[in-house]
Amino acid sequence: MSTTKKFAVVAVGLGLVTLPVLTACGASGDNGSADPKTVTLVSHDSWAVSKSVLKDFEKRSGYKVKVLEDGDAGQAVNKAILTKDNPQGDVFFGVDNTLLSRALDNGLFQPYEPKGSGLILPEYRVDQDKHRVTPIDSGDICVNYDKKYFADHKLAPPSSFDDLIKPAYKNLLVTENASTSSPGLGFLLGTAARYGDDNWQDYWKKLKANGVKVVDGWEQAYNEEFSGSAGGKKAKADRPLVVSYASSPPVEVIYADPKPADAPTGVATGTCFRQVEYAGLLSNAKNTEGGKAFIDFLLTKEFQDDMPLNMFVYPVREAAQVPEEFTKYGPQAEDPETMDPAKIAANRDQWVNSWTSLVLK
Amino acid sequence: MALPVAFFGVFFAYPVAAIVARGLKADGGWQFGRIWDVVAQPGIGHVLWFTTWQALASTALTLLIALPGAYVFARFDFRGKQILRAVVTVPFVLPTVVVGTAFLALVGRGGLLDEWWGVRLDTTVWAILLAHVFFNYAVVVRTVGGLWSQLDPRQEEAARMLGASQLRAWRQVTLPALAPAVAAAALMVFLFTFTSFGVVQILGGPTFSTLEVEIYRQTSEIFDLATAAVLTVIQFMAVGAILAVHAWTVRRRETALRLVAPEVTARRPRGAGQWALLAGVLASVVVLLLLPLAVLVQRSFDAPGFGYYRALTSDDSGVFLVAPIEAIGNSLEYALAATAIAVVIGGLAAAALTRRDAGRLVRGFDALLMLPLGISAVTVGFGFLIALDEPPLNLRGSWILVPLAQALVGVPFVVRTMLPVLRAVDARLREAAAVLGASPWRVWREVDLPMVRRALLIAAGFAFAVSLGEFGATVFIARPDNPTLPVAVARLLGRAGELNYGQAMALSTILMVVCAVALLLLERVRTDRTGEF
């Protein structure tokens, strides 16, 4: 008996052993089966919702919801564009204003105006003539500060972009790589919006001279370099300023045991860039009816009220409940920087490239 | 042979070709001109140079630090050897983002080196190189050490009797016997470090860029598939060249090595020199491998009453739809499935490569099987998406895709482990058994199985560890209701809040323990013959 034959025996044996294991896990294909009772959501890895709220939707609508998460926001959008002729699902959630034009120009979505779109706060409305996407949530990318550090040093925390280049705050700020990190890019766009196409590079030269540190991603900036976070404290971090989100301080309160009376960190409210996330019905969705019902659901008061404590973002629907921790510890910026998605799309790569040679080289 | 070829073709060659073709095809025609545009970009040469340079340096440094370790683990007996051998493999399964944390505690600000000597290595190339040693130490210890422990020391002694100096005896007897194993280990380490991604980004800082990082950026951020495709082709050619060199230099390993049981060769160290060597190796293991791991463990216990571990069992955190602790079960399921696939495919491939009449084509396939280690995960992932979306191969979104992708990395390990054993089974044993009246089934059961079974288990251990720590493919189709351990860790670290950070550390610790226990169970199984991996 040849070795190969014997291996075939072993292989078949192993196959028989593993087959039940494989089937027990319930192999299910993608939505190619086009089951009219299942609606599939494609999203990035920050998607989160309370179980009860999702169950409620399933019960009321009669659809079963399947969620596919595809890495970070940029990756998820690119994958959706790559597969747009044969999409993985029916609804895409999580394309933000920095990626919106790429998605629209590539024909990722088909028009649908959901029920309740009249209740979306006016400042979030986009694409009003075609309704290819619907805003779902918003968040602000802002500099966070470590309260203890500034109290100990009897120094007022910075509150604006202008403050960050003052000598008092030398070597205190850590930010993320704009070419690979979403908050890093948001901060760059914030400065571009604040100082204009001609002057933002100047601002960054001054920021660099003032000792800004750039690390690769948010996890490293926040957990390793920022002295106000749990990880940073353990790592003896020495940067009391970090580019993060306006909702980070509330998270520091909610995810602490026991809960502190006050947040350990604060937000420099004049350093914010607004991010808005949209959902849309995928162009070749197999279950358009289910997809429409799901987008309607994303705008219901029930979902919008539930969303902030799951994804740490703000609702876009008027009169939605904002949790007390948010209003208390991470108020939305009064006047955040914003930028038209088309302008972002036109300049993004060139800006990131010049930022890279200016700040990293 | 047919099954491994089909597996390799469908799950590796076809998806990669599909995504590269998508990048190079525009407006209905091939855009080969794009290749020169990309190659001519000023930054690209620099990136390619840095990628190659750091991989070579990492490989050299790993060999330098790990070869004495291989010798010590092979030839000395000391208490705790088994556990230590399992523990040095643990880094292999940790997500990079966690290793970054651990390593910064060693080489970063306020880290140990900083406190002892005021040295800070983070954001230098040294941090990258040391982290690569941390990751790949086990590769060398197992590959080279496995063989070393079974080389018959009497051959070297015979050379000494005939008047050779100690150095000459080692150079002419031991070194040639070890060379293929060292070469195989070096190749593995080189491929791993050549496609290094997270380590370079986290420890080197954003100023360092490798090909892998560039491919990721072009694919995931800039969405320039043409450039990504060209870079993939460049990576492919570089890895191909390395594999060709390796295949050409390493002789087939059927050289008649006199192998003996490892129990015979290992003994207590004797004399000051040997004790010093043992102490030196143990010190390097402690500083480079155990300390970073200990940092994670210590931070996971930083809450009163196991607070972080208790938090893992609640499912109302909003991070997942399930309690994070359930990730353990998911990880084990994936890892078992991936191991089964890798063992079947790798075993069949090894069997085909063993046959005496194996032609040059088949042997070329041996090198091809190594390719998945040297090709960007993001390329394979995107390739899966656009290639495996039509019946009969409609696997997108099916959970089976994850173990399949993980098995791609596991197969080379399995082949490297089983090949020498299968080649070493003496045909005369089978003939003798048959002459004595044993049925073919019984011959197989009594002669082949005992030898192959052990190699199989060792191979399975590697495949298991690879799958347990694998991240790229898992992220791909992870569902919020069934995260794996590395995915759960990354997700927890992606959120602010002390409890999330603590839970990430606790889950990392659990991941280490699961890995170490699995490997310890496998350590109990001994091979008669050694694997080249």
Coordinates of N, CA, C and O in Angstrom, one line a residue, chain B residues 188 339 341-348 350 407 409-420 455-456 458-463 533:
Chain B
M188 N 11.6 30.5 7.2 CA 10.4 30.8 7.9 C 10.4 32.2 8.6 O 9.5 33.0 8.4
T339 N -7.0 23.3 12.1 CA -6.0 22.3 12.3 C -6.3 21.0 11.5 O -5.5 20.5 10.8
I341 N -8.1 20.8 8.8 CA -7.9 21.1 7.3 C -6.4 21.1 7.0 O -5.9 20.4 6.1
A342 N -5.6 21.8 7.9 CA -4.2 21.9 7.6 C -3.5 20.5 7.7 O -2.6 20.2 6.9
V343 N -3.9 19.7 8.6 CA -3.3 18.4 8.8 C -3.6 17.5 7.6 O -2.7 16.8 7.0
V344 N -4.9 17.5 7.1 CA -5.2 16.7 6.0 C -4.5 17.1 4.7 O -3.8 16.3 4.1
I345 N -4.6 18.4 4.4 CA -4.0 18.9 3.2 C -2.4 18.8 3.3 O -1.8 18.3 2.4
G346 N -1.9 19.2 4.4 CA -0.4 19.2 4.6 C 0.1 17.7 4.6 O 1.1 17.4 4.0
G347 N -0.7 16.8 5.2 CA -0.3 15.4 5.3 C -0.3 14.8 3.9 O 0.7 14.1 3.5
L348 N -1.3 15.1 3.1 CA -1.4 14.6 1.7 C -0.2 15.2 0.9 O 0.4 14.4 0.1
A350 N 2.7 16.2 2.0 CA 3.9 15.6 2.5 C 4.1 14.2 1.9 O 5.1 13.8 1.5
A407 N -5.8 27.8 7.6 CA -5.1 26.6 7.2 C -4.0 26.9 6.1 O -3.0 26.2 6.0
V409 N -1.9 29.2 6.2 CA -0.7 29.4 6.9 C -0.2 28.2 7.6 O 1.0 28.0 7.8
G410 N -1.2 27.3 8.0 CA -0.8 26.1 8.8 C -0.2 25.1 7.9 O 0.7 24.3 8.4
V411 N -0.6 24.9 6.7 CA -0.1 23.9 5.8 C 1.4 23.8 5.7 O 2.0 22.7 5.9
P412 N 2.1 25.0 5.4 CA 3.5 24.9 5.4 C 4.2 24.3 6.6 O 5.1 23.5 6.5
F413 N 3.7 24.6 7.8 CA 4.2 24.1 9.0 C 4.0 22.5 9.0 O 5.0 21.8 9.4
V414 N 2.9 22.1 8.7 CA 2.6 20.7 8.7 C 3.5 19.9 7.8 O 4.1 18.9 8.1
V415 N 3.7 20.5 6.6 CA 4.6 19.8 5.6 C 6.0 19.8 6.1 O 6.6 18.7 6.1
R416 N 6.5 20.9 6.7 CA 7.8 20.9 7.2 C 8.0 19.9 8.4 O 9.1 19.4 8.6
T417 N 7.0 19.6 9.1 CA 7.1 18.7 10.2 C 7.1 17.2 9.8 O 7.8 16.4 10.3
M418 N 6.2 17.0 8.8 CA 5.9 15.6 8.5 C 6.9 15.0 7.5 O 7.2 13.8 7.5
L419 N 7.4 15.9 6.6 CA 8.2 15.4 5.5 C 9.3 14.5 6.0 O 9.5 13.4 5.5
P420 N 10.2 14.9 6.9 CA 11.3 14.1 7.2 C 10.9 12.8 7.8 O 11.6 11.8 7.6
A455 N 4.4 12.7 14.6 CA 4.7 13.9 13.7 C 3.4 14.7 13.5 O 3.4 15.9 13.5
L456 N 2.3 13.9 13.2 CA 1.0 14.5 13.0 C 0.6 15.4 14.2 O 0.1 16.5 14.0
I458 N 2.5 16.8 16.5 CA 3.4 18.0 16.6 C 2.9 19.0 15.5 O 2.8 20.2 15.8
A459 N 2.7 18.5 14.3 CA 2.3 19.4 13.2 C 1.0 20.0 13.6 O 0.8 21.2 13.4
A460 N 0.1 19.2 14.1 CA -1.2 19.8 14.5 C -1.1 20.9 15.5 O -1.8 21.9 15.5
G461 N -0.1 20.8 16.4 CA 0.1 21.8 17.4 C 0.5 23.1 16.8 O 0.0 24.2 17.2
F462 N 1.4 23.1 15.8 CA 1.7 24.3 15.1 C 0.5 24.9 14.4 O 0.3 26.1 14.5
A463 N -0.2 24.1 13.7 CA -1.3 24.6 12.9 C -2.3 25.2 13.9 O -2.9 26.2 13.6
F533 N 10.5 21.5 10.7 CA 9.8 22.5 11.5 C 8.9 21.8 12.5 O 7.9 21.3 12.1

